Amino acid sequence: MIEKMEKLHIYCLRNQTSDIMEELLKAGVVQTERTQSMLPEDTARVLQPGEGLDLSREETLLADLTSSIETLKVYGSKKGLFAKRPEVSYSSLMDDGMLMDTMKICERVSSIVSEREELNKELKKEEFRKTSYLPWESLDIAAEDMKTGTCGISCYILQGPPVIDDLKAAADEKDTALYAELVSAEQDEQYIAVVYPVSEERSVRDIAGMYGAREFKLEDISGTFSDNIAACEGK
């Protein structure tokens, strides 16, 4: 006598399909059939009122939920390496109407993480900016006043020798008028302020380039270096 069979729909993760099919076949009481059809009508109404859900849409929703859970894991407390995590079924989550709230929370958490990363980047930039100003702190001249109609001041960083006298000697050879002053020195680096007539600016840069001097750019600051250090500390 052939028993009346019931038709069941089984949903599982794609990477578990083979194992589940194997266990069902071992039982010998089922006839298995793979299908790509839509969810049963009753289940679809539970999952999404008023709409049917196709397989690709379900996979997208599951991927979003999995990604959100992974984001939240970072902030979850651990009671032990092998502590069992609470299990929440997909159907119970949907039945309780919690999915949208959960997704909103996860999106907010992801947004906060991104904002924190951006703030950390800005903080590192400000710390670097402050560090770059420190050697020039004693040069108490506002950046906007370092160039007038007839005179300019440029900041250069020299790596090790030569010294200021070498720059002055090279300027004398080229009949270039300049005044160079050592502002500070750190290990092998010398921080030098060079005063020159605006008409000699190109020549001064050529002479500085002969000794591998790097010019310290001032376009992004206003006020004195001390003002900018204080501003960085205030942030």
XYZ file of N, CA and C in Angstrom:
705
model
N 0.848 -1.204 0.000
C 0.000 0.000 0.000
C 0.875 1.243 0.000
N 0.532 2.163 -0.871
C 1.318 3.394 -0.978
C 0.716 4.445 -0.057
N 1.536 4.906 0.886
C 1.081 5.921 1.819
C 0.932 7.274 1.117
N -0.072 8.024 1.555
C -0.241 9.371 1.016
C 0.922 10.250 1.475
N 1.524 10.953 0.555
C 2.710 11.765 0.874
C 2.315 13.238 1.035
N 3.051 13.911 1.906
C 2.849 15.338 2.101
C 3.954 16.115 1.382
N 3.581 17.230 0.850
C 4.551 18.065 0.139
C 5.128 19.098 1.104
N 6.463 19.089 1.242
C 7.143 20.016 2.148
C 8.081 20.917 1.357
N 8.171 22.165 1.782
C 9.159 23.099 1.229
C 10.241 23.297 2.281
N 11.486 23.028 1.922
C 12.601 23.154 2.864
C 13.503 24.296 2.402
N 13.762 25.246 3.296
C 14.638 26.377 3.001
C 15.899 26.246 3.844
N 17.058 26.477 3.206
C 18.321 26.355 3.936
C 19.377 27.212 3.252
N 20.506 27.356 3.915
C 21.632 28.064 3.309
C 22.186 27.255 2.149
N 22.637 27.940 1.100
C 23.120 27.249 -0.085
C 24.271 26.283 0.222
N 25.167 26.700 1.132
C 26.326 25.839 1.412
C 25.978 24.629 2.277
N 24.718 24.532 2.754
C 24.294 23.382 3.545
C 23.366 22.459 2.754
N 23.089 22.810 1.516
C 22.118 22.054 0.721
C 22.512 20.585 0.570
N 23.779 20.330 0.215
C 24.232 18.954 -0.030
C 24.097 18.093 1.216
N 24.484 18.632 2.364
C 24.412 17.863 3.611
C 22.973 17.519 3.972
N 22.079 18.503 3.807
C 20.669 18.252 4.142
C 20.063 17.221 3.196
N 20.351 17.334 1.899
C 19.841 16.366 0.921
C 20.338 14.955 1.241
N 21.606 14.851 1.639
C 22.192 13.543 1.957
C 21.495 12.904 3.153
N 21.217 13.701 4.198
C 20.555 13.177 5.380
C 19.123 12.735 5.052
N 18.431 13.482 4.227
C 17.068 13.113 3.856
C 17.042 11.812 3.054
N 18.001 11.651 2.149
C 18.066 10.437 1.345
C 18.386 9.207 2.199
N 19.248 9.412 3.216
C 19.586 8.305 4.118
C 18.347 7.812 4.874
N 17.451 8.744 5.207
C 16.254 8.362 5.946
C 15.348 7.440 5.120
N 15.373 7.589 3.803
C 14.632 6.699 2.923
C 13.124 6.869 2.957
N 12.653 7.962 3.466
C 11.199 8.146 3.583
C 10.732 9.379 2.824
N 11.621 9.964 2.042
C 11.236 11.169 1.325
C 11.660 11.084 -0.134
N 10.944 11.803 -0.947
C 11.350 11.996 -2.338
C 11.741 13.459 -2.461
N 13.004 13.703 -2.799
C 13.502 15.082 -2.812
C 13.440 15.655 -4.212
N 13.204 16.935 -4.269
C 13.152 17.641 -5.544
C 13.599 19.067 -5.327
N 14.616 19.504 -6.079
C 15.100 20.874 -5.974
C 14.175 21.803 -6.763
N 13.865 22.949 -6.220
C 12.964 23.876 -6.892
C 13.468 25.296 -6.761
N 13.156 26.119 -7.752
C 13.499 27.534 -7.730
C 12.224 28.382 -7.658
N 11.115 27.729 -7.274
C 9.841 28.441 -7.276
C 9.778 29.443 -6.140
N 8.725 30.268 -6.161
C 8.555 31.275 -5.123
C 8.136 30.615 -3.821
N 8.246 31.363 -2.737
C 7.836 30.863 -1.435
C 6.335 30.578 -1.444
N 5.862 29.673 -0.564
C 4.416 29.440 -0.466
C 3.697 30.743 -0.153
N 2.465 30.822 -0.630
C 1.727 32.085 -0.508
C 1.552 32.512 0.941
N 1.224 31.545 1.823
C 1.010 31.884 3.231
C 2.282 32.416 3.866
N 3.416 31.764 3.589
C 4.694 32.204 4.158
C 5.057 33.586 3.640
N 4.786 33.827 2.336
C 5.113 35.121 1.749
C 4.344 36.239 2.444
N 3.094 35.956 2.816
C 2.308 36.989 3.484
C 2.864 37.310 4.863
N 3.422 36.289 5.509
C 4.018 36.523 6.828
C 5.281 37.356 6.711
N 6.099 37.020 5.691
C 7.380 37.693 5.548
C 7.225 39.129 5.075
N 6.291 39.369 4.180
C 6.156 40.717 3.596
C 4.689 40.944 3.255
N 3.957 41.566 4.128
C 2.518 41.740 3.883
C 2.239 42.395 2.535
N 1.341 41.745 1.787
C 0.897 42.350 0.539
C 1.784 42.086 -0.657
N 2.932 41.373 -0.443
C 3.849 41.150 -1.557
C 4.385 39.734 -1.525
N 4.671 39.164 -2.720
C 5.372 37.908 -2.794
C 6.867 38.158 -2.830
N 7.656 37.191 -2.354
C 9.109 37.360 -2.312
C 9.754 36.300 -3.185
N 10.526 36.714 -4.184
C 11.212 35.735 -4.995
C 12.558 35.380 -4.361
N 13.203 34.366 -4.924
C 14.420 33.833 -4.322
C 15.550 34.855 -4.294
N 15.746 35.591 -5.397
C 16.839 36.565 -5.451
C 16.630 37.671 -4.430
N 15.373 38.076 -4.231
C 15.086 39.121 -3.251
C 15.367 38.627 -1.834
N 14.996 37.353 -1.586
C 15.279 36.764 -0.278
C 16.785 36.676 -0.014
N 17.538 36.296 -1.043
C 18.987 36.184 -0.884
C 19.603 37.542 -0.582
N 19.115 38.596 -1.252
C 19.617 39.945 -0.996
C 19.309 40.381 0.427
N 18.085 40.104 0.876
C 17.679 40.464 2.228
C 18.513 39.721 3.266
N 18.746 38.417 3.005
C 19.549 37.610 3.925
C 20.989 38.111 3.975
N 21.538 38.520 2.814
C 22.913 39.033 2.778
C 23.024 40.328 3.572
N 22.017 41.208 3.430
C 22.021 42.464 4.188
C 21.948 42.210 5.682
N 21.095 41.276 6.066
C 20.939 40.959 7.484
C 22.221 40.365 8.049
N 22.845 39.460 7.291
C 24.100 38.847 7.739
C 25.191 39.892 7.909
N 25.275 40.828 6.946
C 26.263 41.906 7.033
C 26.025 42.772 8.263
N 24.767 43.046 8.548
C 24.431 43.869 9.711
C 24.809 43.172 11.008
N 24.543 41.869 11.074
C 24.888 41.106 12.278
C 26.394 41.089 12.485
N 27.152 40.948 11.394
C 28.617 40.965 11.508
C 29.098 42.301 12.053
N 28.437 43.390 11.631
C 28.804 44.713 12.147
C 28.559 44.807 13.644
N 27.422 44.273 14.094
C 27.078 44.344 15.510
C 27.943 43.449 16.383
N 28.513 42.381 15.804
C 29.334 41.460 16.592
C 30.516 42.160 17.235
N 31.028 43.205 16.563
C 32.185 43.925 17.093
C 31.883 44.498 18.468
N 30.608 44.857 18.700
C 30.234 45.524 19.936
C 29.579 44.580 20.946
N 29.461 43.313 20.586
C 28.867 42.346 21.501
C 29.862 41.878 22.554
N 29.379 41.645 23.765
C 30.257 41.164 24.839
C 30.465 39.666 24.693
N 31.679 39.206 24.974
C 32.018 37.792 24.894
C 32.203 37.232 26.298
N 31.575 36.078 26.559
C 31.708 35.448 27.869
C 32.718 34.303 27.827
N 33.266 34.059 26.687
C 34.228 32.972 26.556
C 34.419 32.637 25.100
N 35.570 32.037 24.784
C 35.885 31.752 23.390
C 34.857 30.818 22.768
N 34.400 29.814 23.551
C 33.478 28.820 23.005
C 32.052 29.000 23.540
N 31.770 30.192 24.079
C 30.433 30.455 24.599
C 29.417 30.418 23.466
N 28.313 29.755 23.709
C 27.276 29.625 22.690
C 26.550 30.943 22.517
N 26.387 31.359 21.312
C 25.669 32.599 21.031
C 24.168 32.298 20.933
N 23.344 33.253 21.350
C 21.895 33.035 21.224
C 21.495 32.913 19.766
N 20.579 31.991 19.483
C 20.125 31.749 18.112
C 18.757 32.390 17.903
N 18.626 33.106 16.808
C 17.360 33.731 16.444
C 17.015 33.280 15.030
N 15.882 32.631 14.876
C 15.494 32.147 13.552
C 14.986 33.287 12.687
N 15.135 33.115 11.406
C 14.692 34.138 10.464
C 13.184 34.339 10.558
N 12.449 33.236 10.677
C 10.991 33.338 10.711
C 10.507 34.057 11.962
N 11.132 33.754 13.128
C 10.691 34.420 14.354
C 11.016 35.910 14.306
N 12.126 36.237 13.682
C 12.479 37.647 13.554
C 11.439 38.379 12.716
N 11.014 37.728 11.621
C 10.016 38.349 10.762
C 8.646 38.395 11.438
N 8.297 37.312 12.135
C 6.997 37.253 12.792
C 6.859 38.340 13.845
N 7.967 38.656 14.508
C 7.918 39.672 15.553
C 7.960 41.091 14.987
N 8.098 41.200 13.695
C 8.119 42.524 13.073
C 9.330 43.342 13.437
N 10.468 42.675 13.715
C 11.654 43.375 14.192
C 12.648 43.688 13.090
N 12.434 43.136 11.899
C 13.474 43.233 10.886
C 13.819 44.679 10.530
N 12.814 45.487 10.271
C 13.086 46.860 9.843
C 13.807 47.644 10.931
N 13.376 47.449 12.191
C 14.055 48.143 13.290
C 15.493 47.684 13.414
N 15.701 46.380 13.250
C 17.058 45.835 13.343
C 17.942 46.396 12.238
N 17.400 46.464 11.023
C 18.173 46.976 9.901
C 18.528 48.448 10.101
N 17.573 49.222 10.657
C 17.841 50.642 10.908
C 18.949 50.817 11.936
N 18.910 49.984 12.986
C 19.957 50.057 14.012
C 21.309 49.714 13.414
N 21.340 48.671 12.593
C 22.604 48.243 11.976
C 23.145 49.316 11.029
N 22.246 49.949 10.287
C 22.676 51.024 9.393
C 23.256 52.182 10.194
N 22.613 52.490 11.329
C 23.116 53.572 12.176
C 24.480 53.223 12.757
N 24.650 51.963 13.177
C 25.944 51.520 13.715
C 27.019 51.631 12.646
N 26.695 51.180 11.430
C 27.666 51.280 10.332
C 28.025 52.737 10.055
N 27.007 53.613 10.118
C 27.249 55.045 9.887
C 28.167 55.613 10.965
N 27.928 55.219 12.226
C 28.761 55.717 13.326
C 30.194 55.232 13.178
N 30.359 53.981 12.778
C 31.715 53.440 12.567
C 32.436 54.234 11.485
N 31.727 54.532 10.385
C 32.336 55.304 9.301
C 32.704 56.711 9.763
N 31.791 57.331 10.545
C 32.063 58.678 11.058
C 33.285 58.663 11.977
N 33.391 57.625 12.798
C 34.539 57.522 13.704
C 35.842 57.391 12.920
N 35.831 56.591 11.853
C 37.030 56.422 11.033
C 37.430 57.743 10.379
N 36.431 58.505 9.905
C 36.724 59.798 9.290
C 37.302 60.770 10.312
N 36.745 60.766 11.522
C 37.250 61.651 12.578
C 38.674 61.275 12.969
N 38.966 59.968 13.001
C 40.334 59.532 13.309
C 41.316 60.004 12.245
N 40.876 59.986 10.991
C 41.730 60.477 9.908
C 42.011 61.965 10.080
N 40.949 62.724 10.399
C 41.119 64.166 10.602
C 42.028 64.442 11.790
N 41.890 63.637 12.844
C 42.732 63.812 14.032
C 44.200 63.584 13.687
N 44.479 62.539 12.901
C 45.868 62.272 12.510
C 46.432 63.409 11.661
N 45.584 63.986 10.793
C 46.038 65.114 9.981
C 46.393 66.308 10.860
N 45.540 66.581 11.858
C 45.787 67.714 12.746
C 47.035 67.481 13.591
N 47.239 66.234 14.035
C 48.439 65.926 14.819
C 49.700 66.106 13.975
N 49.625 65.675 12.710
C 50.765 65.861 11.814
C 51.007 67.346 11.558
N 49.897 68.104 11.374
C 50.012 69.531 11.131
C 50.690 70.227 12.318
N 50.251 69.883 13.525
C 50.828 70.485 14.725
C 52.320 70.154 14.830
N 52.669 68.885 14.577
C 54.074 68.468 14.646
C 54.927 69.230 13.640
N 54.365 69.485 12.443
C 55.130 70.195 11.414
C 55.344 71.660 11.765
N 54.459 72.232 12.622
C 54.605 73.638 13.019
C 55.622 73.837 14.137
N 55.802 72.822 14.969
C 56.613 72.983 16.181
C 58.010 73.558 15.934
N 58.767 73.083 14.923
C 60.122 73.630 14.728
C 60.138 75.125 14.397
N 58.996 75.656 13.901
C 58.932 77.051 13.480
C 58.289 77.952 14.536
N 58.013 77.415 15.722
C 57.235 78.157 16.717
C 57.876 79.493 17.076
N 59.210 79.542 17.112
C 59.890 80.789 17.496
C 59.859 81.841 16.381
N 59.485 81.445 15.153
C 59.350 82.402 14.053
C 57.985 83.064 14.183
N 57.917 84.061 15.051
C 56.634 84.630 15.449
C 56.168 85.713 14.473
N 55.999 85.300 13.216
C 55.536 86.215 12.165
C 54.307 85.586 11.522
N 53.259 86.366 11.390
C 52.041 85.842 10.764
C 52.319 85.451 9.319
N 51.802 84.301 8.908
C 52.069 83.797 7.562
C 51.630 84.795 6.492
N 50.492 85.467 6.737
C 50.000 86.413 5.733
C 50.876 87.664 5.624
N 51.779 87.849 6.599
C 52.673 89.021 6.564
C 54.074 88.668 6.066
N 54.260 87.413 5.610
C 55.605 86.974 5.239
C 55.975 87.338 3.814
N 55.075 88.079 3.162
C 55.418 88.571 1.829
C 54.740 89.914 1.620
N 55.524 90.899 1.283
C 55.001 92.239 1.012
C 55.278 92.575 -0.445
N 55.081 93.820 -0.813
C 55.333 94.226 -2.192
C 56.799 94.165 -2.571
N 57.701 94.292 -1.592
C 59.137 94.330 -1.917
C 59.939 93.217 -1.258
N 59.390 92.568 -0.241
C 60.183 91.609 0.526
C 59.381 90.331 0.776
N 60.108 89.206 0.825
C 59.461 87.924 1.105
C 60.269 87.112 2.100
N 59.585 86.228 2.822
C 60.248 85.311 3.750
C 59.815 83.894 3.392
N 60.777 83.010 3.188
C 60.486 81.613 2.894
C 61.105 80.728 3.962
N 60.446 79.611 4.236
C 60.937 78.650 5.229
C 61.469 77.429 4.504
N 62.695 77.032 4.842
C 63.326 75.888 4.201
C 63.799 74.887 5.246
N 63.785 73.619 4.852
C 64.297 72.549 5.710
C 65.513 71.959 5.017
N 66.645 72.012 5.711
C 67.898 71.469 5.174
C 68.229 70.167 5.893
N 68.629 69.168 5.135
C 68.987 67.876 5.701
C 70.491 67.842 5.965
N 70.868 67.932 7.264
C 72.286 67.865 7.637
C 73.076 69.027 7.074
N 74.409 68.866 6.987
C 75.198 69.908 6.321
C 74.761 69.991 4.868
N 74.848 71.124 4.213
C 75.575 72.338 4.541
C 74.860 73.205 5.590
N 75.538 74.285 5.944
C 75.009 75.211 6.931
C 74.611 76.514 6.240
N 74.100 77.440 7.052
C 73.621 78.708 6.510
C 74.722 79.446 5.757
N 75.947 79.380 6.266
C 77.053 80.089 5.614
C 77.231 79.646 4.172
N 76.963 78.355 3.892
C 77.082 77.861 2.519
C 76.027 78.508 1.612
N 74.823 78.669 2.135
C 73.781 79.339 1.352
C 74.164 80.787 1.060
N 74.683 81.462 2.083
C 75.071 82.862 1.904
C 76.206 82.982 0.898
N 77.182 82.052 0.959
C 78.304 82.093 0.018
C 77.817 81.892 -1.414
N 76.864 80.933 -1.595
C 76.319 80.693 -2.934
C 75.558 81.905 -3.435
N 74.845 82.585 -2.530
C 74.110 83.789 -2.919
C 75.062 84.903 -3.333
N 76.196 85.042 -2.616
C 77.181 86.058 -2.978
C 77.751 85.803 -4.359
N 78.014 84.540 -4.664
C 78.565 84.198 -5.981
C 77.600 84.572 -7.099
N 76.287 84.455 -6.829
C 75.270 84.754 -7.844
C 74.741 86.188 -7.728
N 75.399 86.984 -6.865
C 74.951 88.370 -6.646
C 73.474 88.424 -6.259
N 73.071 87.478 -5.402
C 71.695 87.426 -4.920
C 71.648 87.919 -3.475
N 70.760 88.857 -3.224
C 70.635 89.398 -1.872
C 69.687 88.528 -1.060
N 70.186 88.004 0.060
C 69.313 87.253 0.958
C 69.872 87.291 2.377
N 68.968 87.085 3.337
C 69.370 86.978 4.730
C 68.789 85.674 5.250
N 69.642 84.791 5.793
C 69.181 83.485 6.277
C 69.410 83.383 7.778
N 68.400 82.858 8.483
C 68.483 82.723 9.940
C 68.037 81.317 10.340
N 68.849 80.642 11.193
C 68.485 79.325 11.699
C 67.387 79.497 12.746
N 66.220 78.909 12.499
C 65.102 79.016 13.445
C 65.205 77.936 14.509
N 65.492 76.699 14.092
C 65.671 75.591 15.032
C 66.340 74.438 14.300
N 66.785 73.461 15.078
C 67.443 72.287 14.503
C 67.007 71.048 15.275
N 66.756 69.975 14.545
C 66.386 68.696 15.157
C 67.194 67.604 14.489
N 68.063 66.977 15.268
C 68.934 65.910 14.756
C 69.667 66.407 13.513
N 69.368 65.838 12.342
C 70.091 66.216 11.124
C 69.356 67.281 10.308
N 68.240 67.791 10.798
C 67.467 68.751 10.021
C 67.610 70.153 10.595
N 67.795 71.127 9.696
C 67.885 72.536 10.075
C 66.702 73.279 9.460
N 66.047 74.084 10.291
C 64.875 74.854 9.847
C 65.310 76.310 9.711
N 65.278 76.793 8.471
C 65.881 78.087 8.152
C 64.844 79.023 7.536
N 64.842 80.273 8.009
C 64.013 81.326 7.410
C 64.912 82.196 6.553
N 64.501 82.422 5.309
C 65.299 83.204 4.366
C 64.507 84.447 3.963
N 65.110 85.618 4.177
C 64.489 86.889 3.797
C 65.164 87.376 2.516
N 64.378 87.860 1.548
C 64.940 88.235 0.247
C 64.029 89.259 -0.424
N 64.568 90.033 -1.358
C 63.735 90.927 -2.177
C 62.844 90.080 -3.081
N 61.620 90.510 -3.292
C 60.689 89.751 -4.124
C 61.275 89.495 -5.511
N 62.028 90.441 -6.022
C 62.622 90.292 -7.355
C 63.642 89.160 -7.415
N 64.164 88.715 -6.240
C 65.184 87.663 -6.201
C 64.580 86.296 -5.837
N 63.268 86.191 -5.812
C 62.619 84.960 -5.323
C 63.041 83.724 -6.107
N 63.027 83.797 -7.418
C 63.418 82.646 -8.236
C 64.867 82.253 -7.977
N 65.754 83.233 -7.902
C 67.163 82.953 -7.666
C 67.366 82.292 -6.299
N 66.630 82.780 -5.279
C 66.734 82.196 -3.935
C 66.308 80.733 -3.954
N 65.236 80.435 -4.660
C 64.775 79.050 -4.739
C 65.795 78.164 -5.448
N 66.436 78.705 -6.480
C 67.466 77.937 -7.193
C 68.639 77.614 -6.264
N 69.054 78.600 -5.485
C 70.175 78.382 -4.555
C 69.794 77.348 -3.494
N 68.576 77.470 -2.943
C 68.129 76.495 -1.944
C 68.063 75.098 -2.548
N 67.637 75.018 -3.805
C 67.559 73.718 -4.463
C 68.921 73.079 -4.675
N 69.968 73.897 -4.816
C 71.322 73.359 -4.981
C 71.733 72.527 -3.771
N 71.189 72.839 -2.585
C 71.552 72.138 -1.362
C 70.443 71.195 -0.888
N 69.512 70.899 -1.772
C 68.449 69.949 -1.439
C 67.481 70.448 -0.392
N 67.361 71.771 -0.265
C 66.453 72.334 0.739
C 65.001 72.136 0.302
N 64.145 71.800 1.249
C 62.711 71.637 0.995
C 61.974 72.852 1.547
N 61.146 73.464 0.718
C 60.414 74.640 1.170
C 59.181 74.221 1.965
N 58.958 74.876 3.084
C 57.784 74.610 3.930
C 56.645 75.497 3.439
N 55.576 74.883 2.934
C 54.463 75.630 2.338
C 53.586 76.262 3.413
N 53.130 77.473 3.140
C 52.341 78.212 4.124
C 50.929 78.511 3.651
N 50.519 77.950 2.534
C 49.222 78.327 1.969
C 48.048 77.977 2.877
N 48.180 76.928 3.678
C 47.035 76.437 4.446
C 46.931 77.023 5.847
N 47.804 77.965 6.207
C 47.748 78.486 7.564
C 47.603 80.006 7.539
N 47.101 80.529 8.642
C 47.025 81.971 8.832
C 47.439 82.256 10.267
N 47.927 83.452 10.526
C 48.462 83.750 11.846
C 49.869 83.187 11.991
N 50.401 83.210 13.183
C 51.753 82.701 13.429
C 51.716 81.187 13.613
N 52.890 80.589 13.622
C 52.955 79.157 13.868
C 52.424 78.835 15.265
N 52.720 79.698 16.236
C 52.204 79.486 17.591
C 50.688 79.484 17.602
N 50.068 80.356 16.816
C 48.614 80.403 16.740
C 48.061 79.076 16.220
N 48.710 78.524 15.217
C 48.232 77.291 14.616
C 48.453 76.096 15.528
N 49.547 76.111 16.285
C 49.772 75.029 17.258
C 48.678 75.060 18.311
N 48.356 76.252 18.790
C 47.307 76.407 19.797
C 45.955 75.951 19.225
N 45.715 76.284 17.962
C 44.453 75.888 17.324
C 44.350 74.364 17.219
N 45.472 73.710 16.877
C 45.488 72.255 16.789
C 45.220 71.629 18.152
N 45.828 72.208 19.202
C 45.609 71.681 20.538
C 44.162 71.874 20.976
N 43.549 72.971 20.506
C 42.158 73.237 20.852
C 41.202 72.232 20.250
N 41.569 71.656 19.102
C 40.713 70.673 18.443
C 40.771 69.328 19.147
